[in-house]
Short mmCIF file of C-alpha atoms in Angstrom, two decimals:
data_model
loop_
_atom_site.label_atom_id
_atom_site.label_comp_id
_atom_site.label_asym_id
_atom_site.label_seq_id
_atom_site.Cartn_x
_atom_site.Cartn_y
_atom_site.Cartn_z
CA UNK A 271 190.98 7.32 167.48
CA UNK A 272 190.23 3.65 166.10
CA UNK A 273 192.64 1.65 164.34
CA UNK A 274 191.40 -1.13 162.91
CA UNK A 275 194.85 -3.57 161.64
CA UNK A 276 193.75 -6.26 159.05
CA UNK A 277 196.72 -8.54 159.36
CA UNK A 278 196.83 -10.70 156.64
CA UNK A 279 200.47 -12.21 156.94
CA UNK A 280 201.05 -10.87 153.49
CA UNK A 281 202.79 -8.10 151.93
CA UNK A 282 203.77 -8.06 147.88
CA UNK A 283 207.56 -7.92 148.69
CA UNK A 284 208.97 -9.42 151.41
CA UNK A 285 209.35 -7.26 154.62
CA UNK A 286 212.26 -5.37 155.69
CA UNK A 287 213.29 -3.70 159.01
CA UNK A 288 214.23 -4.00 162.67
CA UNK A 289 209.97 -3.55 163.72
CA UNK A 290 209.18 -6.51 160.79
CA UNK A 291 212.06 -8.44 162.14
CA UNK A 292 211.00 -8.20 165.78
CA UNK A 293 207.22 -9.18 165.24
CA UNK A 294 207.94 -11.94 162.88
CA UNK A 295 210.38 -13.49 165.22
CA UNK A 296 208.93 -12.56 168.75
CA UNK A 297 205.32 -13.13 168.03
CA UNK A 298 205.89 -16.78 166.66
CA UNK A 299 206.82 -17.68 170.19
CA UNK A 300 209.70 -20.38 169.92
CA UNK A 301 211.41 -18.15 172.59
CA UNK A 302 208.76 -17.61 174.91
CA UNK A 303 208.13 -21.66 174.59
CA UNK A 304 211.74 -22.10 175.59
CA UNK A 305 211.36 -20.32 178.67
CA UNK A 306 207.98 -21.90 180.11
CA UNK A 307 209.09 -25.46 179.18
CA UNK A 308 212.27 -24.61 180.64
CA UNK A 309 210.55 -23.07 184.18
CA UNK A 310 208.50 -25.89 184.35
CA UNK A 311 211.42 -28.51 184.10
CA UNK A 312 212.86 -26.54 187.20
CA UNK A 313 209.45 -27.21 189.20
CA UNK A 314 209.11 -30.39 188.65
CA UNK A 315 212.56 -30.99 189.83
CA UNK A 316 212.56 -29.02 192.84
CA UNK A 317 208.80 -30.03 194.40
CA UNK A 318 209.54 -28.71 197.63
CA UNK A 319 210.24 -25.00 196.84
CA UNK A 320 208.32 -22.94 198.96
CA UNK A 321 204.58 -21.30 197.56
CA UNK A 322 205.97 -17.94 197.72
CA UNK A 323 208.93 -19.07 195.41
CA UNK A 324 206.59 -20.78 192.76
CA UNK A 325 204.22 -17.26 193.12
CA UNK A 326 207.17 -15.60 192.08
CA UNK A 327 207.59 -17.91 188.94
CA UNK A 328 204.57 -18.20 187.97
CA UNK A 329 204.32 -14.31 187.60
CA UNK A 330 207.70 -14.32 185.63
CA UNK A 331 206.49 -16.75 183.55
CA UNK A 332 202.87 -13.92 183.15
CA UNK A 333 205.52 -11.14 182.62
CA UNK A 334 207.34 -12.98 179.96
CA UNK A 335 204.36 -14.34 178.31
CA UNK A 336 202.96 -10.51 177.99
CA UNK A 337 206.66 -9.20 176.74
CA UNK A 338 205.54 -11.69 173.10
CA UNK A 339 202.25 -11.05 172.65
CA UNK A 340 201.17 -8.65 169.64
CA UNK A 341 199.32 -6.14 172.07
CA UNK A 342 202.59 -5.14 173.92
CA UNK A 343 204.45 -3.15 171.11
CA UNK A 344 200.73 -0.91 170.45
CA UNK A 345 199.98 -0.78 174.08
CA UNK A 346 203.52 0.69 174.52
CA UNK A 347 202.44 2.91 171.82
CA UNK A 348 199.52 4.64 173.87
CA UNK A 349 197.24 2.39 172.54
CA UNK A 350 194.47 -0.07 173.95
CA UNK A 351 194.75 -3.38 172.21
CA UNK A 352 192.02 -5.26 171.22
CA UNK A 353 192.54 -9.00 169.49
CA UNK A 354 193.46 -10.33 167.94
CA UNK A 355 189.80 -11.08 165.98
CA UNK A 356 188.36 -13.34 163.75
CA UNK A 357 187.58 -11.01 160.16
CA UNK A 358 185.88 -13.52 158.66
CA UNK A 359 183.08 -13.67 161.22
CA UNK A 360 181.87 -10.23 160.67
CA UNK A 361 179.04 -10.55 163.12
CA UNK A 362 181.41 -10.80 165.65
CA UNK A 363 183.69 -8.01 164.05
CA UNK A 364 180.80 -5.88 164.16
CA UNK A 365 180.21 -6.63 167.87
CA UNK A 366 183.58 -6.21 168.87
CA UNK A 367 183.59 -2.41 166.65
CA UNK A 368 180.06 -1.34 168.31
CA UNK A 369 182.15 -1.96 171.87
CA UNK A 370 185.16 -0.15 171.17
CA UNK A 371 184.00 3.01 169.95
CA UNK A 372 182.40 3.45 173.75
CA UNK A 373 186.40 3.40 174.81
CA UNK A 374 188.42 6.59 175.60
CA UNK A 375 191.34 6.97 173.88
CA UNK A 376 193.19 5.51 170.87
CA UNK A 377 192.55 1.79 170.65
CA UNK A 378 193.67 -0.70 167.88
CA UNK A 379 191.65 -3.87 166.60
CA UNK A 380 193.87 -6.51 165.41
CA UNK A 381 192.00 -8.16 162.74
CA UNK A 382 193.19 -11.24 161.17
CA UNK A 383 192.24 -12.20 157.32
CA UNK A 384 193.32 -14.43 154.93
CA UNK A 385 194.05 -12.76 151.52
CA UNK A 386 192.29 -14.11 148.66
CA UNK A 387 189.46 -16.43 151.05
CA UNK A 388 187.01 -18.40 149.45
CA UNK A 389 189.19 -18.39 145.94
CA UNK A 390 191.26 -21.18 146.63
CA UNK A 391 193.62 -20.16 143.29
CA UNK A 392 193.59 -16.74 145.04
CA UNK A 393 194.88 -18.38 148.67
CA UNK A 394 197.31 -20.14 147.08
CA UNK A 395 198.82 -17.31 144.73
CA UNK A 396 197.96 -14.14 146.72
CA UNK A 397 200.81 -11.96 145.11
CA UNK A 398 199.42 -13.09 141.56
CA UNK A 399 195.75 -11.82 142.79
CA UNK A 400 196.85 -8.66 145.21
CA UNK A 401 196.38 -6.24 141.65
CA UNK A 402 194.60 -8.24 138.68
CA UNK A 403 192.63 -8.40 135.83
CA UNK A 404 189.74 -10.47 134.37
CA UNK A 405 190.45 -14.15 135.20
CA UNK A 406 188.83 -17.15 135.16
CA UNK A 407 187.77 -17.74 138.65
CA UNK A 408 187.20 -21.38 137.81
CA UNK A 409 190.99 -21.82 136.93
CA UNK A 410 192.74 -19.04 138.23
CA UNK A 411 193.63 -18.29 134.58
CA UNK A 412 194.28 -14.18 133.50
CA UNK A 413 192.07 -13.52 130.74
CA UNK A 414 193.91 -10.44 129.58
CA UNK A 415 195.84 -10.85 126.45
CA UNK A 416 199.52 -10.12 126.38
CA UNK A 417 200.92 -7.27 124.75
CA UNK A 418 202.62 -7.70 121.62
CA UNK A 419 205.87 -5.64 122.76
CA UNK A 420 207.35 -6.03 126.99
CA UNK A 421 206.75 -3.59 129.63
CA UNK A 422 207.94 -0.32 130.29
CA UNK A 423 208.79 -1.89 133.55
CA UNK A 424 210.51 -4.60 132.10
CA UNK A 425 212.35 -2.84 129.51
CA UNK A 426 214.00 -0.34 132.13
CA UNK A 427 214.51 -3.53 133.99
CA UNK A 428 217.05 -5.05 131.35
CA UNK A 429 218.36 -1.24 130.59
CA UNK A 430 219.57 -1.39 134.13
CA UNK A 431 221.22 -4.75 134.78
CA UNK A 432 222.85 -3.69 131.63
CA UNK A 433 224.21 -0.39 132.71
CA UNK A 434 225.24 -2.11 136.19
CA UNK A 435 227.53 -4.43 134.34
CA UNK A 436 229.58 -1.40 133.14
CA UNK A 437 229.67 0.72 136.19
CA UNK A 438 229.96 -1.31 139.59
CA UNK A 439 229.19 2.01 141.02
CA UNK A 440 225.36 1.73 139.95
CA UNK A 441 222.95 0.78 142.97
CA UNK A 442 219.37 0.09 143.18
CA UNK A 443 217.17 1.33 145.94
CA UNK A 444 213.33 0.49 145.63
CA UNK A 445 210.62 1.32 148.91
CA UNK A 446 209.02 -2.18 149.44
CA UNK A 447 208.48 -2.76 145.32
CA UNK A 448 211.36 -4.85 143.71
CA UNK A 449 208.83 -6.51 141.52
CA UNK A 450 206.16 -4.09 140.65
CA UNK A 451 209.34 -1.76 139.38
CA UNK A 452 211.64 -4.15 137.96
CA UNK A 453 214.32 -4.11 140.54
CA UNK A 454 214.04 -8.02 141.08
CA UNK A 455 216.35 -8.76 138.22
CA UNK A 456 218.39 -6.44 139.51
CA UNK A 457 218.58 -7.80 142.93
CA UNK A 458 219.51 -11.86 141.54
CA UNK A 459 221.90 -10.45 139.04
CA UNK A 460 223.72 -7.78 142.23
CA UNK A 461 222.50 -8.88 145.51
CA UNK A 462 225.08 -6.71 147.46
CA UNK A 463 224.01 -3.53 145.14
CA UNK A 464 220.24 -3.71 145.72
CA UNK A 465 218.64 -2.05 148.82
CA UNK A 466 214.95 -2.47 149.85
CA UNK A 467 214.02 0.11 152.93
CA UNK A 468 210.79 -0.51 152.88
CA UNK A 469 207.34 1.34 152.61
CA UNK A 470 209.65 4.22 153.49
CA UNK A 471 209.92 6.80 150.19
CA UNK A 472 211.12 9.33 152.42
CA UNK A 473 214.02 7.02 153.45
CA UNK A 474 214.37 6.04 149.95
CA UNK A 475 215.71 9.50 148.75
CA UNK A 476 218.03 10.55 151.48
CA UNK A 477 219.35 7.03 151.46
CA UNK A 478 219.98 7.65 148.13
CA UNK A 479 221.20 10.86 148.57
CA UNK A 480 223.77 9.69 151.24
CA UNK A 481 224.72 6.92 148.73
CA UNK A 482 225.55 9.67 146.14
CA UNK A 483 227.52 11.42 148.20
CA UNK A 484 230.10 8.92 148.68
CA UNK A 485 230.44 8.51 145.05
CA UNK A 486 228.00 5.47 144.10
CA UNK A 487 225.28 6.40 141.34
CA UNK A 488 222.16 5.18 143.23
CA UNK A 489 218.82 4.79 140.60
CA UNK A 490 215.55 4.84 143.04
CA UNK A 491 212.66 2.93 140.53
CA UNK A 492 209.10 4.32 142.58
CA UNK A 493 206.09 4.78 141.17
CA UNK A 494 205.40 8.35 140.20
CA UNK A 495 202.50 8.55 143.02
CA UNK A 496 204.32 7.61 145.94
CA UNK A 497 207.64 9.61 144.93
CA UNK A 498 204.96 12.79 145.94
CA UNK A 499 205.57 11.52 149.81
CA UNK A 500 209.16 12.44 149.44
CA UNK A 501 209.53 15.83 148.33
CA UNK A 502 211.27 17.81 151.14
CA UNK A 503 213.96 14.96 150.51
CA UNK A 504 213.80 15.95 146.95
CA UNK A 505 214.61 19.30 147.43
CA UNK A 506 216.72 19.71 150.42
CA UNK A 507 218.81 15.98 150.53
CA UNK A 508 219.29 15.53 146.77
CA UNK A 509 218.26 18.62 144.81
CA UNK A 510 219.92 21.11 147.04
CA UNK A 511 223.26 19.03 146.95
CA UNK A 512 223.15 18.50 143.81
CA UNK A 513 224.01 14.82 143.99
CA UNK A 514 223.92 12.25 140.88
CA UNK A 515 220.85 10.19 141.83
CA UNK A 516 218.61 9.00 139.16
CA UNK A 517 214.48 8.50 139.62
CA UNK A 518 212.97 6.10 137.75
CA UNK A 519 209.18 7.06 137.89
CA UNK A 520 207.49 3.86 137.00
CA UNK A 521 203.42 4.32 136.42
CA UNK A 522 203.42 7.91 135.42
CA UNK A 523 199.97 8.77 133.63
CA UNK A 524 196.98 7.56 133.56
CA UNK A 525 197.46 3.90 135.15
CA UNK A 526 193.78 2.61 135.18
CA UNK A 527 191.81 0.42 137.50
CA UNK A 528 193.53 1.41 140.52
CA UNK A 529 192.13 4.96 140.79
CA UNK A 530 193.10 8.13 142.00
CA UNK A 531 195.57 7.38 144.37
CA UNK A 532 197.75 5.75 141.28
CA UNK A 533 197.06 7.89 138.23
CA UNK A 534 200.96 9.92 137.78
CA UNK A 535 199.37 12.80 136.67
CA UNK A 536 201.64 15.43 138.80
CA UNK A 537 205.48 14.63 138.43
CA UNK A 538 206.00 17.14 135.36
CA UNK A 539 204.45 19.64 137.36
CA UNK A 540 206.37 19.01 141.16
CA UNK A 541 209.29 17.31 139.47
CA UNK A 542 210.28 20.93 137.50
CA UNK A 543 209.60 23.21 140.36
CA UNK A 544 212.94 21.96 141.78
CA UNK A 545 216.44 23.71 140.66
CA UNK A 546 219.00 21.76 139.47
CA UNK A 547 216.83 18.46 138.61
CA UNK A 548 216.86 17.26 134.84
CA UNK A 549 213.12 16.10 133.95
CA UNK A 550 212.85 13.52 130.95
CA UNK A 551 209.89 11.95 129.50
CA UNK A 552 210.52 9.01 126.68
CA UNK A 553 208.00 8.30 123.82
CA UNK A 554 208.88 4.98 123.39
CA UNK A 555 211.09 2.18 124.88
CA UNK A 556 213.73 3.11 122.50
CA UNK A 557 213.93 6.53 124.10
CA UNK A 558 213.43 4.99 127.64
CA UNK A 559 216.70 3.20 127.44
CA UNK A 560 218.19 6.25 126.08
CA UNK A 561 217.52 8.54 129.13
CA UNK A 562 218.22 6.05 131.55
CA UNK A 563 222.12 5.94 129.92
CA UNK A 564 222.37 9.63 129.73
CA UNK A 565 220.87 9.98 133.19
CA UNK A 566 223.77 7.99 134.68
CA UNK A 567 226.15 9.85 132.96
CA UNK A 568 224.74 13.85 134.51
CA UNK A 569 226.87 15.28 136.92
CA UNK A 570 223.33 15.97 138.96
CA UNK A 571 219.85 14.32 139.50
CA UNK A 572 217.51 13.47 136.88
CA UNK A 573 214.18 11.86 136.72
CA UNK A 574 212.78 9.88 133.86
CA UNK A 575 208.69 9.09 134.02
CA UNK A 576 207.35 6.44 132.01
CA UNK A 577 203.81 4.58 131.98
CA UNK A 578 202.09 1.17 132.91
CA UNK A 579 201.71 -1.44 130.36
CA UNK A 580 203.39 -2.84 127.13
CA UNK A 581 205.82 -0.74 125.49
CA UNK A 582 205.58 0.35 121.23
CA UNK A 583 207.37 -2.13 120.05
CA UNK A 584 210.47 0.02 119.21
CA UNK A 585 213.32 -1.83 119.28
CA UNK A 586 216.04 0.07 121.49
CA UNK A 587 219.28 0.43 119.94
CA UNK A 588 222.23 -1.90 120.94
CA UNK A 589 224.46 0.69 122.25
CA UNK A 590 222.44 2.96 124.15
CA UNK A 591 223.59 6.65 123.09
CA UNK A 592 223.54 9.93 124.91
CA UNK A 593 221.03 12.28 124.83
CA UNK A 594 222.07 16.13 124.37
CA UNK A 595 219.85 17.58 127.61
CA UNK A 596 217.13 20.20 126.83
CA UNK A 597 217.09 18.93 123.10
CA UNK A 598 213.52 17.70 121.50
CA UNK A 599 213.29 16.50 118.33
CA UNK A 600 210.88 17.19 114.99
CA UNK A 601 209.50 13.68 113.98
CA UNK A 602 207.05 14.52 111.42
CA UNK A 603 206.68 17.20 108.64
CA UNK A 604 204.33 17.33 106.25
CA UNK A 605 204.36 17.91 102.42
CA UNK A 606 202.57 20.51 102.22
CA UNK A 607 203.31 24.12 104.76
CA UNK A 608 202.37 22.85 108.19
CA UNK A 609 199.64 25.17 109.87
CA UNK A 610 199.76 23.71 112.94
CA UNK A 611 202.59 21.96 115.30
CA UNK A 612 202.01 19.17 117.66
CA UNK A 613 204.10 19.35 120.69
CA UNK A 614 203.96 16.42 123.22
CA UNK A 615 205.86 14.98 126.00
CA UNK A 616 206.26 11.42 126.88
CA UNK A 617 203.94 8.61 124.97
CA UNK A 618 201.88 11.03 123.78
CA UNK A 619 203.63 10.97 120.47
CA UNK A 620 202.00 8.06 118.93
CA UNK A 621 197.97 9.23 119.48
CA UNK A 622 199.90 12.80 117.88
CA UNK A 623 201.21 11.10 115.29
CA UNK A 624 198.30 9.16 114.44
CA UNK A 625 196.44 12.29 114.81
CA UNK A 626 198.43 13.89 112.26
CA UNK A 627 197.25 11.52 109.70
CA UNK A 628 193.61 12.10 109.91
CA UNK A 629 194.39 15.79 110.09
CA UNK A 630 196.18 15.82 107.08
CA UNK A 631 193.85 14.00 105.53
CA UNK A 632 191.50 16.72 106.09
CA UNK A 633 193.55 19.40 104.91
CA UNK A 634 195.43 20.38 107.93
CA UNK A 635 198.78 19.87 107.72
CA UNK A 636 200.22 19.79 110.86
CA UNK A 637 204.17 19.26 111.86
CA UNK A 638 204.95 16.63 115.61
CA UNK A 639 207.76 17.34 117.49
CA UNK A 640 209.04 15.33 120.80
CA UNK A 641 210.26 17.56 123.50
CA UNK A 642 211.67 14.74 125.53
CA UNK A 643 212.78 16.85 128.38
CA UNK A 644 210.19 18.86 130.93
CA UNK A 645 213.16 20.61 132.11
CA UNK A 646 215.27 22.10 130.87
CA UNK A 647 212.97 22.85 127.65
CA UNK A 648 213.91 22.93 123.68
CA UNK A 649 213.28 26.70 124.11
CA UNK A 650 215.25 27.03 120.59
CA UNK A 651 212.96 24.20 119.17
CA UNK A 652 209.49 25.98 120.70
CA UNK A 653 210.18 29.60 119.26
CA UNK A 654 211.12 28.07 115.79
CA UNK A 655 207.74 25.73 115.23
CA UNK A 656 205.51 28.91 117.01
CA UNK A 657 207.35 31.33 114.12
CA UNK A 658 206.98 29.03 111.49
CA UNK A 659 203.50 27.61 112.19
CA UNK A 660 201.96 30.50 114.52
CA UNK A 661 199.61 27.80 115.83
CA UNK A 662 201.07 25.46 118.92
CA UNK A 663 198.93 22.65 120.57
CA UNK A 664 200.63 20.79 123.80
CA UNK A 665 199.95 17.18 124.87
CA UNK A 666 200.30 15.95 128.17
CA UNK A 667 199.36 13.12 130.27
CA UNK A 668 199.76 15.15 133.38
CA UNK A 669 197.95 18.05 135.26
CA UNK A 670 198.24 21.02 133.48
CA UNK A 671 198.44 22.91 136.31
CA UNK A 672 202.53 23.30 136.44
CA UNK A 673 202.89 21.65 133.66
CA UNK A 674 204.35 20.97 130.39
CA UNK A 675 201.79 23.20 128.59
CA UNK A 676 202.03 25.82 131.32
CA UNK A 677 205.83 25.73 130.65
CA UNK A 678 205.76 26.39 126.87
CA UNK A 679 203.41 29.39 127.59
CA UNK A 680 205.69 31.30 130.05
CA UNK A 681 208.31 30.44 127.08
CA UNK A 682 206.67 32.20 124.10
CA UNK A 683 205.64 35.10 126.95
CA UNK A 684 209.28 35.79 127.55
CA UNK A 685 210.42 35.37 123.86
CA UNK A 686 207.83 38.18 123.22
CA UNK A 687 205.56 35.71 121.39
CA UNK A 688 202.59 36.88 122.06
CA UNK A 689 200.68 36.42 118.81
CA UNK A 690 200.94 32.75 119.05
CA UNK A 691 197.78 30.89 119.03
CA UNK A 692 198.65 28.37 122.10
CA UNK A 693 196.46 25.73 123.18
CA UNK A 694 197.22 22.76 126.11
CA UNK A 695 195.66 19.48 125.88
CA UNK A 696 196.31 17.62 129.45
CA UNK A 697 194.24 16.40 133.00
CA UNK A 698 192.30 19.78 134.01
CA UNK A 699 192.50 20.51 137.63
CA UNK A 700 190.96 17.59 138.94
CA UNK A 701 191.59 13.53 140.57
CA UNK A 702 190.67 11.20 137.42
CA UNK A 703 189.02 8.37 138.58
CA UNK A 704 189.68 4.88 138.03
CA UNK A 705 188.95 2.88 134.54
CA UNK A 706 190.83 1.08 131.82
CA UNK A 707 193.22 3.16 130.47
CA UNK A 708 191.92 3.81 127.02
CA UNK A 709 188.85 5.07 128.26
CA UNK A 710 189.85 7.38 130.51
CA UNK A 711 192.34 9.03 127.60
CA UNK A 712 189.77 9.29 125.88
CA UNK A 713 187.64 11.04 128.02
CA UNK A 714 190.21 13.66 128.95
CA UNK A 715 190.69 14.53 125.31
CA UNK A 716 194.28 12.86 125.40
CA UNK A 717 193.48 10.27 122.13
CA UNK A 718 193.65 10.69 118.28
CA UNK A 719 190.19 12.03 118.47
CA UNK A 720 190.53 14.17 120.88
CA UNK A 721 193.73 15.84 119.61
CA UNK A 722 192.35 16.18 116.56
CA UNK A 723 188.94 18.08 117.87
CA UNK A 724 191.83 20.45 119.50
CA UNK A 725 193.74 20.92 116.78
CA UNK A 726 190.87 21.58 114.18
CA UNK A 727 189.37 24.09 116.90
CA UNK A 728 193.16 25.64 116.84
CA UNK A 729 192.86 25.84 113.15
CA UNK A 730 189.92 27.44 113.00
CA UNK A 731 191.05 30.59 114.94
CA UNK A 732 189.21 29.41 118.58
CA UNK A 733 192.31 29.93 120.60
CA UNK A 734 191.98 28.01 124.26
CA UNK A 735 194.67 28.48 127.08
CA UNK A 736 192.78 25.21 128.17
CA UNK A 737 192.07 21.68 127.65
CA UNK A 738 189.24 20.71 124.97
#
């Protein structure tokens, strides 16, 4: 096994832990220097002491120096330690790799780096440049345009420093991301409320989960990716107890440039396989501040997923209100008899809505409804648009493999629906790649034009159990 560390000295937060803690301090050396300056003072004091006494020192002095160097925590780890080395002179990197694969054993490379080298606005701002767009390399300068409305991220951000100043028994809990999911603000405003464990999501939950239990009303802000690493604590530490812990799934959907490993394309699906977990997905910022108020106030856990980027531009109410759980909501009806209904989840409203318009304007008129909540579902709301309309088409910016889509079909099956012409628009069963976001929607179907191909192939009596 090869292990190849690139220490950087950088991480986007800063670090946590007793491991962090002991490097940081050990391996600058102040206390190692101590004790050599020290041992020398006594030697030069005391010139006569025997050779076998100064042998002795001088090998304390070897043993001590060994205890603070970085290969001593690996190497007591099983590990031969190699470094550290030079990463920028990659001939010599290369060298040092060729040698080490002829080692038995598990041996670590410690590879030092400077983030951003050779971009002198990137050495000097790495956190701005760790995940960025076009910029002007010249001046450092971001070249994407703001959005007209704040973040998601930002706009759960305020909802919770608000909620916090009503209810001292709200706590945040983030795994080594206070800034990429709001929870900075939170930390300033309520420094002795806000915990950081770490690139730990595991830890996360059952932290949480322990927090619960002795009456707080922990909210754990993660990204929707890395919340998958902590599903056994899910289910058994929160789930299974039932405790009040909220999730705040930041970067659910389609997130973009940062690929696969990113995308939040599976929380519907793992999220609603749990008993006794509420599942809410807003369609707007509005709705977003909404769930996160009603979350705090459920006797159990609930998660609330919500995407990357600007928000709508829906202005959230001043006094948050309560949502009635398992309740959608019809936003659009048409004139004329709708032959069609639109059913999404999360921000898919707006591309429904705006799909609606070009449908109608070709003669289909179709009814949108919200469902808001992956679990439990608007069962009542389903059965009345599939009787009324006989034609359903899901939208989901998730796998549809356990998902939302999935879910609305085992409803009609048990409600005896079995006439209903069903079709699911989500991410078939495969990784989506990376690419800007509006792209990639539109590849996958998941954009006015491509609900509108669905719907029209709906209409026209080709009934799908699958994407378009």
């Amino acid at each position: 096994l090869l292990v190849v560390l690139n220490d950087n000295e950088y991480s986007i937060s800063p670090n946590v832990g007793a491991v962090s803690h002991w490097l940081s301090h050990h391996l600058s050396g102040p206390t190692f220097n101590m004790l050599r300056r020290r041992i020398k003072a006594v030697l030069a004091a005391h010139p006569r002491l025997g050779e076998r006494t100064l042998h002795w020192m001088r090998r304390a002095v070897e043993s001590a120096k060994v205890m603070f160097t970085p290969g001593i925590l690996f190497e007591g780890l099983g590990f031969q330690y190699v470094g550290p080395v030079d990463g920028h002179d990659l001939s010599a990197l290369l060298a040092i790799l060729q040698n080490v694969r002829e080692l038995d054993g598990p041996v670590l490379v410690h590879v030092r780096t400077r983030k951003g080298r050779g971009l002198p606005c990137a050495e000097a701002e790495p956190s701005r440049f760790h995940g960025v767009g076009p910029f002007d390399p010249r001046t450092g300068e971001l070249l994407a345009a703001a959005g007209p409305a704040p973040s998601y991220t930002e706009i759960f951000s305020r909802a919770l420093v608000e909620q916090a100043r009503h209810d001292k028994r709200i706590v945040a809990v983030t795994a080594a991301m206070p800034d990429g999911t709001g929870m900075a603000a939170f930390a300033r405003q309520f420094p002795d409320r806000f915990y950081d464990v770490g690139i730990a999501e595991e830890h996360a939950v059952t932290f949480a989960a322990g927090l619960a239990s002795q009456g707080l009303r922990p909210v754990v802000a993660i990204y929707s990716t890395f919340l998958q690493r902590a599903y056994d604590q899910l289910v058994h530490d929160v789930c299974l107890q039932r405790l009040p812990v909220t999730f705040a799934l930041d970067r659910a959907g389609i997130v973009g440039e940062d690929g696969p490993t990113h995308h939040g394309l599976f929380d519907l699906s793992y999220l609603a396989s749990i008993p006794h977990l509420t599942v809410m997905a807003p369609a707007d910022e509005a709705e977003l501040v909404d769930m996160l108020h009603t979350a705090l106030r459920l006797e159990g856990p609930a998660a609330l997923r919500y995407p990357r980027g600007a928000a709508l531009g829906v202005e959230p109410r001043r006094r948050p209100r309560r949502l009635e759980v398992g309740r959608g909501r019809l936003v659009h009806h048409p004139v004329d008899q709708p032959r069609l209904a639109i059913v999404t989840i999360g921000t898919m409203l707006r591309p429904a809505l705006q799909a609606a318009e070009v449908l109608e304007r070709r003669g289909l008129p179709v009814l949108v409804a919200d469902a808001r909540f992956r679990k439990p579902l608007d069962e009542r709301l389903l059965l009345r648009l599939a009787d009324g309309c006989g034609r359903l088409l899901t939208v989901e910016e998730n796998t549809l493999e356990g998902g939302f889509g999935q879910a609305v079909a085992a409803c009609l099956q048990r409600a005896g629906r079995s006439g209903v012409a069903l079709r699911m628009l989500g991410v078939e069963d495969c990784f989506v790649e990376h690419g800007r976001p509006g792209q990639l929607r539109a590849r996958l179907g998941l954009d006015a034009g491509g609900i509108v191909k669905a719907a029209l192939e709906l209409a026209g009596g080709r009934r799908a159990a699958r994407g378009a």
